[in-house]
C-alpha positions as a Markdown table, in Angstrom:
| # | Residue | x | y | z |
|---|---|---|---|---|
| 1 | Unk | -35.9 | -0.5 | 5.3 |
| 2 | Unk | -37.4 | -2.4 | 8.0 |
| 3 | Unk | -36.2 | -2.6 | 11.2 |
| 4 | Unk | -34.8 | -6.5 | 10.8 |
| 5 | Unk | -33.8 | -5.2 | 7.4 |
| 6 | Unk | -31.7 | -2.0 | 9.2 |
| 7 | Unk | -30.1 | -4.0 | 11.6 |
| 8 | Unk | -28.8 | -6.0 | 9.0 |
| 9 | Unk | -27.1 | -3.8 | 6.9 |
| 10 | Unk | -25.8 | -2.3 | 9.8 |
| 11 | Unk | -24.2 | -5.9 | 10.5 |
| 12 | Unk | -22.6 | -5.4 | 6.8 |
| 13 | Unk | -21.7 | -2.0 | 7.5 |
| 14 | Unk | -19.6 | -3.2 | 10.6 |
| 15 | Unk | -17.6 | -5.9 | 8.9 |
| 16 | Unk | -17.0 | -3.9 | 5.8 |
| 17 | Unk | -15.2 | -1.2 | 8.6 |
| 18 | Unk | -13.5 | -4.1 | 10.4 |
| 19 | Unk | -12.3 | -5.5 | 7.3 |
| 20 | Unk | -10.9 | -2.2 | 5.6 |
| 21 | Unk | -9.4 | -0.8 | 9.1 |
| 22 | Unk | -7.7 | -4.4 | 9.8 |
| 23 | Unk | -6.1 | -3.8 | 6.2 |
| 24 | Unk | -4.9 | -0.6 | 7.4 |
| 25 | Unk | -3.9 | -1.6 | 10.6 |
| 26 | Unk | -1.8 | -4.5 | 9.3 |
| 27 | Unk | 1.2 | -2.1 | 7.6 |
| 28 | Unk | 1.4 | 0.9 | 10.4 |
| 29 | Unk | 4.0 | -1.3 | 12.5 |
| 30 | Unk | 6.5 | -1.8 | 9.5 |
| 31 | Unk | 5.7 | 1.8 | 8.1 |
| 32 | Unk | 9.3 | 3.1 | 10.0 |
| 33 | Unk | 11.5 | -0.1 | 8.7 |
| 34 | Unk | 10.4 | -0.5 | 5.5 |
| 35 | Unk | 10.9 | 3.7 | 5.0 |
| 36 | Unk | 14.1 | 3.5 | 6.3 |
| 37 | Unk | 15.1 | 1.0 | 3.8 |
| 38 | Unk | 13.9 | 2.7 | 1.4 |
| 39 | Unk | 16.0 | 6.1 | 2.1 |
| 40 | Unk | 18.9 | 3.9 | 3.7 |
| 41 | Unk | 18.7 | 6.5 | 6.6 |
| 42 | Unk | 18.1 | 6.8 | 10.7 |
| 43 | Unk | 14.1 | 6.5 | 12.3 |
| 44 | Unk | 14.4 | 9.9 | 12.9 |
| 45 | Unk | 15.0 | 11.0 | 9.2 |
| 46 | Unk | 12.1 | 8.0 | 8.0 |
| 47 | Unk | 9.8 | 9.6 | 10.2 |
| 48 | Unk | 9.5 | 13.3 | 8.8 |
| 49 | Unk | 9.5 | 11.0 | 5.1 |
| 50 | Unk | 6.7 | 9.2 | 6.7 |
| 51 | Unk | 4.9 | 12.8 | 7.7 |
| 52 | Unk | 5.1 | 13.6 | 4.1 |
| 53 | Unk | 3.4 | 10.7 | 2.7 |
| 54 | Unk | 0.5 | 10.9 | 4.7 |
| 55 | Unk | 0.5 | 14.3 | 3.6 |
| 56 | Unk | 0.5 | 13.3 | 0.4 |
| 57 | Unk | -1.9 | 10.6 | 0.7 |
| 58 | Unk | -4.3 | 13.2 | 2.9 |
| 59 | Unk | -4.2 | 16.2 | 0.5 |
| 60 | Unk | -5.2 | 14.1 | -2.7 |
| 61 | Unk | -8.1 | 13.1 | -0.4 |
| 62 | Unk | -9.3 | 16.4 | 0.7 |
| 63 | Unk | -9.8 | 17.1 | -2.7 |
| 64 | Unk | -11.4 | 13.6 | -4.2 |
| 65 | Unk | -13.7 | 13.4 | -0.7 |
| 66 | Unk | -16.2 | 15.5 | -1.1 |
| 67 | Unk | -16.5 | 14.7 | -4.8 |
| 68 | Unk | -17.1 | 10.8 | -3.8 |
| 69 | Unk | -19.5 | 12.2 | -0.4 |
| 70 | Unk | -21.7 | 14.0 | -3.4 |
| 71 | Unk | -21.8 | 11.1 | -5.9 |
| 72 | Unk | -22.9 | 8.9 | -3.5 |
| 73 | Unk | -26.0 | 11.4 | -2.5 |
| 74 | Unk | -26.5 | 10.9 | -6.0 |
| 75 | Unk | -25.7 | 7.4 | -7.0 |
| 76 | Unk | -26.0 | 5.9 | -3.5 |
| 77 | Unk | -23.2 | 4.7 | -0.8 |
| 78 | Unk | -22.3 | 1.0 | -2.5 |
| 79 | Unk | -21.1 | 1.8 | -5.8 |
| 80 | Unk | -18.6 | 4.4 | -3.8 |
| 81 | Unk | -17.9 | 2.0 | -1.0 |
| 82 | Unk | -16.8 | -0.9 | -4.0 |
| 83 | Unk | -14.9 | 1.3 | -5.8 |
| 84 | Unk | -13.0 | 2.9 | -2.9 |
| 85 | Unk | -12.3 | -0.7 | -1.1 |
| 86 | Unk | -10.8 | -2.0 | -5.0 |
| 87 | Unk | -8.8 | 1.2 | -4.9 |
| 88 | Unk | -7.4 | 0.4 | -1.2 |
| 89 | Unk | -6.7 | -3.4 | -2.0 |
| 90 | Unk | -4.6 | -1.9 | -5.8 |
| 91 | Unk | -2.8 | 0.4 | -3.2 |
| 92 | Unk | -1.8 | -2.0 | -1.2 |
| 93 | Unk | -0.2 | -4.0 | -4.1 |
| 94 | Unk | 1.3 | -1.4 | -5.4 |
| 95 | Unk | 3.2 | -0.5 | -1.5 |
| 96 | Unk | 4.0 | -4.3 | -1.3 |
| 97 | Unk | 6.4 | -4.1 | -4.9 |
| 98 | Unk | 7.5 | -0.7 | -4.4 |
| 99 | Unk | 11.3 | -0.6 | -5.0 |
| 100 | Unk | 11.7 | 3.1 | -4.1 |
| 101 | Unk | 10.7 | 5.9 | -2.1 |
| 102 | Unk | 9.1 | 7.3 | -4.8 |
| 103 | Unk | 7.0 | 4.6 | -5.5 |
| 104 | Unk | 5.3 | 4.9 | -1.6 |
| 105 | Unk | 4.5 | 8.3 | -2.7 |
| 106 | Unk | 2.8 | 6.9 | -5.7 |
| 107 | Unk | 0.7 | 4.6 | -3.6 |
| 108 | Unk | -0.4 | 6.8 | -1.3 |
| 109 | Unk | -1.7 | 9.5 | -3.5 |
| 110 | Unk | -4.1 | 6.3 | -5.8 |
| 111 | Unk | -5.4 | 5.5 | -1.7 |
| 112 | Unk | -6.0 | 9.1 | -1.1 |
| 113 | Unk | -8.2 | 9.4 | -4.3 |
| 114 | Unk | -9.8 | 6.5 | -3.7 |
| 115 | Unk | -10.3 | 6.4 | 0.1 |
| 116 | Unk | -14.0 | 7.1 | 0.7 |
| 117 | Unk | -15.3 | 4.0 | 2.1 |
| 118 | Unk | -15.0 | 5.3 | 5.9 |
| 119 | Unk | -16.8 | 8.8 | 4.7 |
| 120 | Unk | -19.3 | 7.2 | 2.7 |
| 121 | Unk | -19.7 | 4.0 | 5.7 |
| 122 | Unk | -20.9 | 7.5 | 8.1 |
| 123 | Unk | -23.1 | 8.6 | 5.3 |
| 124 | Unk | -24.4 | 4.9 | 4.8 |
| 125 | Unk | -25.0 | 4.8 | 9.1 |
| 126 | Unk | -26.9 | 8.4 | 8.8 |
| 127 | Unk | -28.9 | 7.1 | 6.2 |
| 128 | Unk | -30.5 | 4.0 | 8.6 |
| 129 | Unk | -30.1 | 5.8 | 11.7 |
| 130 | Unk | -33.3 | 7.4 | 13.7 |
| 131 | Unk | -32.9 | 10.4 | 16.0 |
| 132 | Unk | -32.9 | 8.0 | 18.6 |
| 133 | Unk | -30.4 | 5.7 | 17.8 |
| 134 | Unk | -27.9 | 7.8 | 15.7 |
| 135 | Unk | -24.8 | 8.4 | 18.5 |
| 136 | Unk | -25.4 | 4.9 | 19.7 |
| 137 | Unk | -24.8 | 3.4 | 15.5 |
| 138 | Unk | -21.7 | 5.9 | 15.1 |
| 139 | Unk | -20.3 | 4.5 | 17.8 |
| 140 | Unk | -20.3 | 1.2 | 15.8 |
| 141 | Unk | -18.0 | 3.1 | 13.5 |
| 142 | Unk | -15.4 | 3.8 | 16.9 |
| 143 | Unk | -16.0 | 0.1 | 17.2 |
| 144 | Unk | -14.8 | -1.6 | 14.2 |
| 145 | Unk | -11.9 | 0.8 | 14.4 |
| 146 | Unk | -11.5 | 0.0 | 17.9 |
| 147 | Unk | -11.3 | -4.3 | 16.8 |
| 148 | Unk | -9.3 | -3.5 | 13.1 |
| 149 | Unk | -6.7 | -2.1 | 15.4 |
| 150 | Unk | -6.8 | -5.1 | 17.7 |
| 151 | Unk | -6.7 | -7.2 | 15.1 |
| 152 | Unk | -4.5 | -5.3 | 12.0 |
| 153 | Unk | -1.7 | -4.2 | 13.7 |
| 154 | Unk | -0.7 | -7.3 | 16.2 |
| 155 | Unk | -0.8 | -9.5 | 12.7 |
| 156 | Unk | 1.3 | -6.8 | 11.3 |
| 157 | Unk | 3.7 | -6.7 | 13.8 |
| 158 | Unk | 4.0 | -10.7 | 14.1 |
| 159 | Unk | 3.8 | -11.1 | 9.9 |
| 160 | Unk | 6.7 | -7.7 | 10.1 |
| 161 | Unk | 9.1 | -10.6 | 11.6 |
| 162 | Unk | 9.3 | -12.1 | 8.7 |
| 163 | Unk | 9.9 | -8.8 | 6.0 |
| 164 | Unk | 8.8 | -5.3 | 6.0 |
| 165 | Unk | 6.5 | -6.1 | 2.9 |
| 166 | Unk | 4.8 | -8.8 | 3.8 |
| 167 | Unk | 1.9 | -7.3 | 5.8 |
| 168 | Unk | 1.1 | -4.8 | 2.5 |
| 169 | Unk | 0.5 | -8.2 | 1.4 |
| 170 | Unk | -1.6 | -9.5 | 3.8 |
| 171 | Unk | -3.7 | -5.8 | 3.5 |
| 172 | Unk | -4.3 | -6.3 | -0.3 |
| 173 | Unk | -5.8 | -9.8 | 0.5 |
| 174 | Unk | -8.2 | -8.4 | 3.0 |
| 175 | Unk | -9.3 | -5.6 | 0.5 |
| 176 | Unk | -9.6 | -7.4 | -2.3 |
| 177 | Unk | -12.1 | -9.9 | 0.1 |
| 178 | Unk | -13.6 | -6.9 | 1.4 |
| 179 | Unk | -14.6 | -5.4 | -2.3 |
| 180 | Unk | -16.1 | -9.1 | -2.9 |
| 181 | Unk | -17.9 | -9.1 | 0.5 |
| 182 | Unk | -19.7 | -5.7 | -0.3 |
| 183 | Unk | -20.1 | -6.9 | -4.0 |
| 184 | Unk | -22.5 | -9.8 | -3.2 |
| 185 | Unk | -23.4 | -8.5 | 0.4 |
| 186 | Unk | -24.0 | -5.5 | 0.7 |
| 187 | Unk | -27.2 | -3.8 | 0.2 |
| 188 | Unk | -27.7 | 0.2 | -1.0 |
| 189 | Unk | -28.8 | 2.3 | 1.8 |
| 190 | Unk | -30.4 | 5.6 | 0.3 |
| 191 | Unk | -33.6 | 5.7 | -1.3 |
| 192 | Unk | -34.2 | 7.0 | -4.4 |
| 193 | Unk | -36.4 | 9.9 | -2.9 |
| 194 | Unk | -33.2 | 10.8 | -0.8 |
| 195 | Unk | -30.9 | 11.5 | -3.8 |
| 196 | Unk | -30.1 | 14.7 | -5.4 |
| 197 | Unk | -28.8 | 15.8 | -8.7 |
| 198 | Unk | -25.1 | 16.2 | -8.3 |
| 199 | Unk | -23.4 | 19.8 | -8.4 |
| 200 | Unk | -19.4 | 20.3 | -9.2 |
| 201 | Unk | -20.0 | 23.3 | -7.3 |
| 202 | Unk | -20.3 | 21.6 | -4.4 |
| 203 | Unk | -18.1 | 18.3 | -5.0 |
| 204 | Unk | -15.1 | 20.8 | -4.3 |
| 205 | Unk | -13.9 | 20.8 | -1.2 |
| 206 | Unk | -14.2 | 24.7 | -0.8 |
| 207 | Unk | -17.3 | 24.7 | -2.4 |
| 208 | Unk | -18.8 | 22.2 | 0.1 |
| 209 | Unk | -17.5 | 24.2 | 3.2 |
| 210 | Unk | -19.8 | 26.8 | 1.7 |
| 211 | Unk | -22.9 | 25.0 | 2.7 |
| 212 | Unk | -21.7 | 25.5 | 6.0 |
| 213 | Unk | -23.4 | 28.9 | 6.1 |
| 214 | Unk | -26.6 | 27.1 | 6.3 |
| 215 | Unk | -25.8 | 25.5 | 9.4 |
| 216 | Unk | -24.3 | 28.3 | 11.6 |
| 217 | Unk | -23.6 | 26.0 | 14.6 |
| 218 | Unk | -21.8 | 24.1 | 12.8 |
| 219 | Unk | -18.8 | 26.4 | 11.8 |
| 220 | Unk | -17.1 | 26.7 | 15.2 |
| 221 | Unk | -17.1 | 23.0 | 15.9 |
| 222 | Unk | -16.1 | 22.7 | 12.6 |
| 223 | Unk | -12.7 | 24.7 | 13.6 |
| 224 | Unk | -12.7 | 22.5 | 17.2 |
| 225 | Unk | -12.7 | 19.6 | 14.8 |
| 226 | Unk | -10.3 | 20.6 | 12.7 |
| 227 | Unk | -8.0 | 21.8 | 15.6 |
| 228 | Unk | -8.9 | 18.3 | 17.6 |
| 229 | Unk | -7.8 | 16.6 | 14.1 |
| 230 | Unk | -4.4 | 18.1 | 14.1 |
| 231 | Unk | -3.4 | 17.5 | 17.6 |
| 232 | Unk | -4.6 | 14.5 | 17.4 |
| 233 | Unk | -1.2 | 13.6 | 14.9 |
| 234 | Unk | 0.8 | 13.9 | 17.8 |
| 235 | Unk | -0.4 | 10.2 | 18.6 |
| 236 | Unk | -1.6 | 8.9 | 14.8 |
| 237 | Unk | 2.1 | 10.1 | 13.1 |
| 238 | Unk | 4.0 | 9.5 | 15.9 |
| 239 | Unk | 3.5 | 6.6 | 17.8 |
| 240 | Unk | 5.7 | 4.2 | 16.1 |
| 241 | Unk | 8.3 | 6.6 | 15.8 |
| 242 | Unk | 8.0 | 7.5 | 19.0 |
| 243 | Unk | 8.2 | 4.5 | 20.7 |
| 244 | Unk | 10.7 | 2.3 | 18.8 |
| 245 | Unk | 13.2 | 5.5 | 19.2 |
| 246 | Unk | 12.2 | 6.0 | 23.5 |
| 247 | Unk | 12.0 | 2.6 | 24.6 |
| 248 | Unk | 13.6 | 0.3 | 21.6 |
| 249 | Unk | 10.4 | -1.5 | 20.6 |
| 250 | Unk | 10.6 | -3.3 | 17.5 |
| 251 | Unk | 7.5 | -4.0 | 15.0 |
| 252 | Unk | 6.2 | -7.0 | 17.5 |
| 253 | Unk | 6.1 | -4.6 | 20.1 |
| 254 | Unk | 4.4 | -1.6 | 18.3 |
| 255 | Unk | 1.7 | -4.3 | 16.6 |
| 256 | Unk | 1.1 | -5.2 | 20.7 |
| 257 | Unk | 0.4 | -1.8 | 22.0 |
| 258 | Unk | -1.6 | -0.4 | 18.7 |
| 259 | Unk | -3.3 | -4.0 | 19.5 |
| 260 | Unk | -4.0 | -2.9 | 23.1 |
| 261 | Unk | -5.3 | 0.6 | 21.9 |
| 262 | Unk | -7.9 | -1.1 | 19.7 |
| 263 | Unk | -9.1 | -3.3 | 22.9 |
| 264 | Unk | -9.9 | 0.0 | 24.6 |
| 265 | Unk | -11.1 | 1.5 | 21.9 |
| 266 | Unk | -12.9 | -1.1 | 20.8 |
| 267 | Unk | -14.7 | -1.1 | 25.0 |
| 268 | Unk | -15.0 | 2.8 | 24.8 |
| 269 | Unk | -17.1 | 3.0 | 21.3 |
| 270 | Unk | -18.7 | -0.4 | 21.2 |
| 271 | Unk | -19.9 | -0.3 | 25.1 |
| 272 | Unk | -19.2 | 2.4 | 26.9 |
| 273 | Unk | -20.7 | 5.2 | 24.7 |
| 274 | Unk | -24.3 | 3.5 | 24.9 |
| 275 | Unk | -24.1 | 3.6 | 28.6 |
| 276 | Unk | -22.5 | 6.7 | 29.0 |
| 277 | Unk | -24.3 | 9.4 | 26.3 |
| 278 | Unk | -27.7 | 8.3 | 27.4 |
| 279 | Unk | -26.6 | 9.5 | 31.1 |
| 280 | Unk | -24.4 | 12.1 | 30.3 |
| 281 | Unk | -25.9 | 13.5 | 27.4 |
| 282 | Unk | -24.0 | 14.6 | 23.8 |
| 283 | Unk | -22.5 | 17.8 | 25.3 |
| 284 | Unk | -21.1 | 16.9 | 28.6 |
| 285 | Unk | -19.8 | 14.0 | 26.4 |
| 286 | Unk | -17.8 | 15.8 | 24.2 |
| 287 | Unk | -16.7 | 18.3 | 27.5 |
| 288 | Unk | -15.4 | 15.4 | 29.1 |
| 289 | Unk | -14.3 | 13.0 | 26.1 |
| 290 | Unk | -11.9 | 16.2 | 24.9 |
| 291 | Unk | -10.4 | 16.9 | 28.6 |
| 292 | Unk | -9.3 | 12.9 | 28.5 |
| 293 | Unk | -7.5 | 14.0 | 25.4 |
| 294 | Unk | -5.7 | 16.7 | 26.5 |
| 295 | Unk | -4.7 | 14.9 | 29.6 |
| 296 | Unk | -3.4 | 11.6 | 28.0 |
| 297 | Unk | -1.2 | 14.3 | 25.4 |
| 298 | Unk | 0.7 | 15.6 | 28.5 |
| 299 | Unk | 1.0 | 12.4 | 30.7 |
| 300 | Unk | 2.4 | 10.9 | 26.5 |
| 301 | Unk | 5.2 | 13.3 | 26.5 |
| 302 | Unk | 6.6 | 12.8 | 29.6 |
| 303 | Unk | 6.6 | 8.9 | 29.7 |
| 304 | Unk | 9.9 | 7.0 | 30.5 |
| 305 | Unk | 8.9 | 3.5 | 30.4 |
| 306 | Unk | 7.0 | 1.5 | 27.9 |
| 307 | Unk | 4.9 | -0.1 | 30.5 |
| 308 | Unk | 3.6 | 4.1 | 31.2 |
| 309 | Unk | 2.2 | 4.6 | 28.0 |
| 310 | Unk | -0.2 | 1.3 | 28.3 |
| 311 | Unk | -1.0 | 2.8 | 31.2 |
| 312 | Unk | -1.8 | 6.8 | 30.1 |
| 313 | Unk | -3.9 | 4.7 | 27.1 |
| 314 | Unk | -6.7 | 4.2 | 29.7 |
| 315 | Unk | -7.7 | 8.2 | 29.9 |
| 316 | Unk | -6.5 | 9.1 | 26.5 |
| 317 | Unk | -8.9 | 6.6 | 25.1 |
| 318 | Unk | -11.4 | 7.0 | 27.4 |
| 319 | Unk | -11.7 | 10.8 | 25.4 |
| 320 | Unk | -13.1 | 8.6 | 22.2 |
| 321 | Unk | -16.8 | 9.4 | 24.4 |
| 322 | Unk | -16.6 | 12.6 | 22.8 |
| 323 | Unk | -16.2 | 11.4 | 18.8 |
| 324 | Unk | -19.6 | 9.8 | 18.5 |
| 325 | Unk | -21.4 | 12.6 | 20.4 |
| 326 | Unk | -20.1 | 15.1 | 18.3 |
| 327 | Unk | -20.9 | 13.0 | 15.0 |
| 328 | Unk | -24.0 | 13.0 | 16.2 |
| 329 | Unk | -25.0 | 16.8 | 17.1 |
| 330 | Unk | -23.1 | 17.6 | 13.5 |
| 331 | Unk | -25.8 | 14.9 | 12.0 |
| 332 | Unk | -28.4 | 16.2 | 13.3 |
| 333 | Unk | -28.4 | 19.4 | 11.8 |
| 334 | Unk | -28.2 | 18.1 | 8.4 |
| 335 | Unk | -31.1 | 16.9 | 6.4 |
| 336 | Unk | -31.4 | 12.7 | 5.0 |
| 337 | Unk | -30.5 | 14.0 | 1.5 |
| 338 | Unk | -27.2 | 15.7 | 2.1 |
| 339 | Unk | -25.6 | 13.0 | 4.9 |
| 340 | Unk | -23.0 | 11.8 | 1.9 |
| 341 | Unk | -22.3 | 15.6 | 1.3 |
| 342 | Unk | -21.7 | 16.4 | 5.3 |
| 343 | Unk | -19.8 | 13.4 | 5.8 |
| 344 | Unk | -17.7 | 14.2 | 2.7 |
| 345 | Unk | -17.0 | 17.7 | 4.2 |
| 346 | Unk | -15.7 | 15.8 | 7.5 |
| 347 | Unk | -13.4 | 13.4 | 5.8 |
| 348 | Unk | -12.2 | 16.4 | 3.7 |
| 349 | Unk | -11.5 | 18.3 | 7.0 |
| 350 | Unk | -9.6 | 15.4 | 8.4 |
| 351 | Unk | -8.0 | 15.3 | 5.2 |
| 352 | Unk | -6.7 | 18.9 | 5.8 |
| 353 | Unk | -5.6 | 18.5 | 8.9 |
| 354 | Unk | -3.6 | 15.7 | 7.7 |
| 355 | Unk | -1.8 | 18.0 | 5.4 |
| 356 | Unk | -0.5 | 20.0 | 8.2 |
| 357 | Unk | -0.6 | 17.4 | 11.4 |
| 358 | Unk | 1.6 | 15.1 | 10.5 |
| 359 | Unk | 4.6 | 17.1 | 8.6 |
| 360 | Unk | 4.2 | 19.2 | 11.5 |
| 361 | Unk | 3.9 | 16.6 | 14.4 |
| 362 | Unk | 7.1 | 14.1 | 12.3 |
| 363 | Unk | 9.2 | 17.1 | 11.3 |
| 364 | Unk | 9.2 | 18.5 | 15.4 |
| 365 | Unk | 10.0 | 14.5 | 16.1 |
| 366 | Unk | 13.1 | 15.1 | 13.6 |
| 367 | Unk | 14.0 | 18.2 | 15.4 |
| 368 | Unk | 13.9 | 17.2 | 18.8 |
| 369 | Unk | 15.8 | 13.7 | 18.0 |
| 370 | Unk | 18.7 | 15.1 | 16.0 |
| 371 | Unk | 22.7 | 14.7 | 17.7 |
| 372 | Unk | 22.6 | 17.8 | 17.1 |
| 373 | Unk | 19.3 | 19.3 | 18.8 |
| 374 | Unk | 19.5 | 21.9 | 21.9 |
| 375 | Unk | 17.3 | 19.3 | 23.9 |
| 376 | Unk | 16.9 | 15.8 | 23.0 |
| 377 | Unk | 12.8 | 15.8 | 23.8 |
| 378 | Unk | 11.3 | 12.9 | 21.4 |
| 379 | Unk | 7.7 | 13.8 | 23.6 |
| 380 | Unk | 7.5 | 17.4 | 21.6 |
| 381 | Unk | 5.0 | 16.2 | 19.3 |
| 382 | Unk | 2.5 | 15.4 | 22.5 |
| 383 | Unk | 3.1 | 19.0 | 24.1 |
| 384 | Unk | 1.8 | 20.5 | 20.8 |
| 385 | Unk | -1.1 | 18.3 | 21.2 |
| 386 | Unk | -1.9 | 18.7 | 24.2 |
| 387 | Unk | -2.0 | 22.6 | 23.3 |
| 388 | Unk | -4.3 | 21.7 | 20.5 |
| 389 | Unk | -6.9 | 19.8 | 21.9 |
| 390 | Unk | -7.2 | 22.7 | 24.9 |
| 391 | Unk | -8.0 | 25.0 | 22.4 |
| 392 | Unk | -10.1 | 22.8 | 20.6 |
| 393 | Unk | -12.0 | 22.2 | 23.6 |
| 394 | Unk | -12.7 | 25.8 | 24.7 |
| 395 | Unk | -14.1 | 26.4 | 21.0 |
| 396 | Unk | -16.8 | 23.6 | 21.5 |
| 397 | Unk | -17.3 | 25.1 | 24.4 |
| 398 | Unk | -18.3 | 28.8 | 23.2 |
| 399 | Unk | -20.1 | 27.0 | 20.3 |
| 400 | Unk | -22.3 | 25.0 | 22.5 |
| 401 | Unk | -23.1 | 28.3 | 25.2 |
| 402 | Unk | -23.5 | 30.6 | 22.0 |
């Protein structure tokens, strides 16, 4: 591609992100209601069912990822972006009807297979990206997260007003316009010279953690990842919960501040990582991106007024420096023709943290929120965070001073 030509399709790139994340975004703020309909039972008992539908939805991924990251080495990123956007935008109709509990369930596990258009989006950004420019175009990726959650959840807070199904509605439009946009839009990204044959051996998910060994730097971040990725719950499982059962908020309310979390993480990935990682450099990005974490997980826990956890947003999201910079070093390592199969192998580990991170980050909420718990501590989830993303950071660290 040319450069005019690059910068283009990184433009498509972008608004097919925006588009599929402002989907998602849309239904997290009527997640809680619309579950405790469904088992006619208390937030705290929705939210360790909600844990186990995203574990459901994540463990069916972890196994379908790395099979879509290696088809499209093979086949290319657009066929596998189309398909997995159609598949989102079927999901969503399918949520929006759903008359039991059962039926959520369902939903999530036909997302989880289908759910490779972010994975195969970071393989589709490797694929245009030079040396030069890679950390500053996956920040792009932070970006449209950072404006789909600006924009997704405050509609789906405001459209939650009127029913707990409407937003899945408003979702499966998006989609639906999303899988058109790429279909006359968007152009393929991998050349034919980049492809390789495709292997079963390593569309597995174990089987493509294998081709680790070949990159022995990247096994201990890996496990930082992973361990980052799981802590991490403590904030993507929990917040609703969290605060409609600490401070009252109702959907409006949770759709504001998920609104006000894209705003800063839409300033952290789409401005302040270019200035940043040129000064600071990838690692003393990710040093100092993963000690925001940690912090903002402590200052979480102990919050006792909604206007505190706007405020502990500002370091906790200031630790998104760190994503992009990692990205990037992992990346690097990798040759052009096995970007999809990397990138499947992340989305894959996200996906397995999923399976533990948020039963285990809901199902501490549950304990600590029951009548009849020892100590009524709804903040738990963000202690074990916390915990996680020190560890995680000391990994990176004796990865990166070998």
């Amino acid at each position: 591609m040319a450069k005019s030509e690059k910068q283009a399709a990184l433009g498509f790139i972008f608004i097919t992100l925006l588009i599929d994340i402002t989907g998602w975004g849309i239904i997290i703020p009527v997640i809680p209601k619309l579950i405790e309909q469904l088992i006619h039972g208390s937030l705290s008992e929705a939210a360790r069912v909600g844990g186990w539908l995203a574990f459901a939805y994540s463990i069916t991924q972890f196994i379908c990822a790395p099979l879509l990251g290696n088809l499209s080495d093979k086949y290319g990123r657009r066929p596998i972006i189309l398909f997995s956007l159609l598949g989102f935008s079927l999901d969503y109709v399918f949520l929006s009807v759903a008359p039991t509990i059962e039926w959520l369930f369902v939903g999530r596990i036909i997302a989880g297979i289908t759910g490779a258009s972010i994975t195969t989006a970071t393989a589709y950004i490797a694929d245009i990206s030079t040396p030069e420019n890679r950390t500053k175009n996956f920040g792009m990726v932070g970006a449209a997260f950072g404006l789909g959650f600006i924009i997704g959840p405050v509609i789906g807070g405001l459209l939650g007003q009127y029913g707990a199904r409407v937003p899945f509605y408003a979702a499966a439009i998006l989609c639906m316009l999303n899988f058109l946009y790429g279909l006359f839009i968007l152009p393929e990204s991998l050349k034919p010279e980049n492809r390789r044959p495709f292997s079963w051996k390593r569309a597995n998910p174990f089987g493509a953690y294998k081709q680790l060994k070949k990159y022995p730097l990247l096994v201990p971040m890996i496990l930082a990842l992973f361990i980052l990725y799981v802590g991490s719950h403590a904030v993507q499982s929990n917040w609703s919960f969290f605060t409609m059962y600490r401070f009252n908020w109702d959907e409006k309310q949770v759709g504001l501040s998920l609104g006000a979390i894209g705003v800063l993480i839409a300033i952290v990935q789409g401005g302040l990582v270019r200035v940043i990682n040129p000064k600071l450099g990838n690692v003393n990005s990710i040093y100092l991106g993963l000690t925001l974490y940690t912090l903002g997980m402590f200052l979480f826990a102990f919050a006792y007024q909604g206007w505190q956890m706007y405020a502990i947003l500002i370091p906790y999201c200031l630790g998104g420096i760190a994503g992009p910079a990692l990205q990037s070093m992992v990346s690097g390592q990798v040759p052009a023709n096995e970007q999809g199969e990397i990138q499947g192998i992340l989305t894959s580990l996200m996906s397995a943290s999923s399976i533990i991170g948020p039963p285990l980050m809901s199902g501490l909420f549950y304990h600590f929120t029951q009548p009849t718990a020892a100590m009524l501590f709804p903040g738990a989830p963000f202690i074990l965070g916390g915990i996680l993303m020190g560890i995680s950071t000391l990994l990176v660290f004796r990865a990166l001073r070998g």
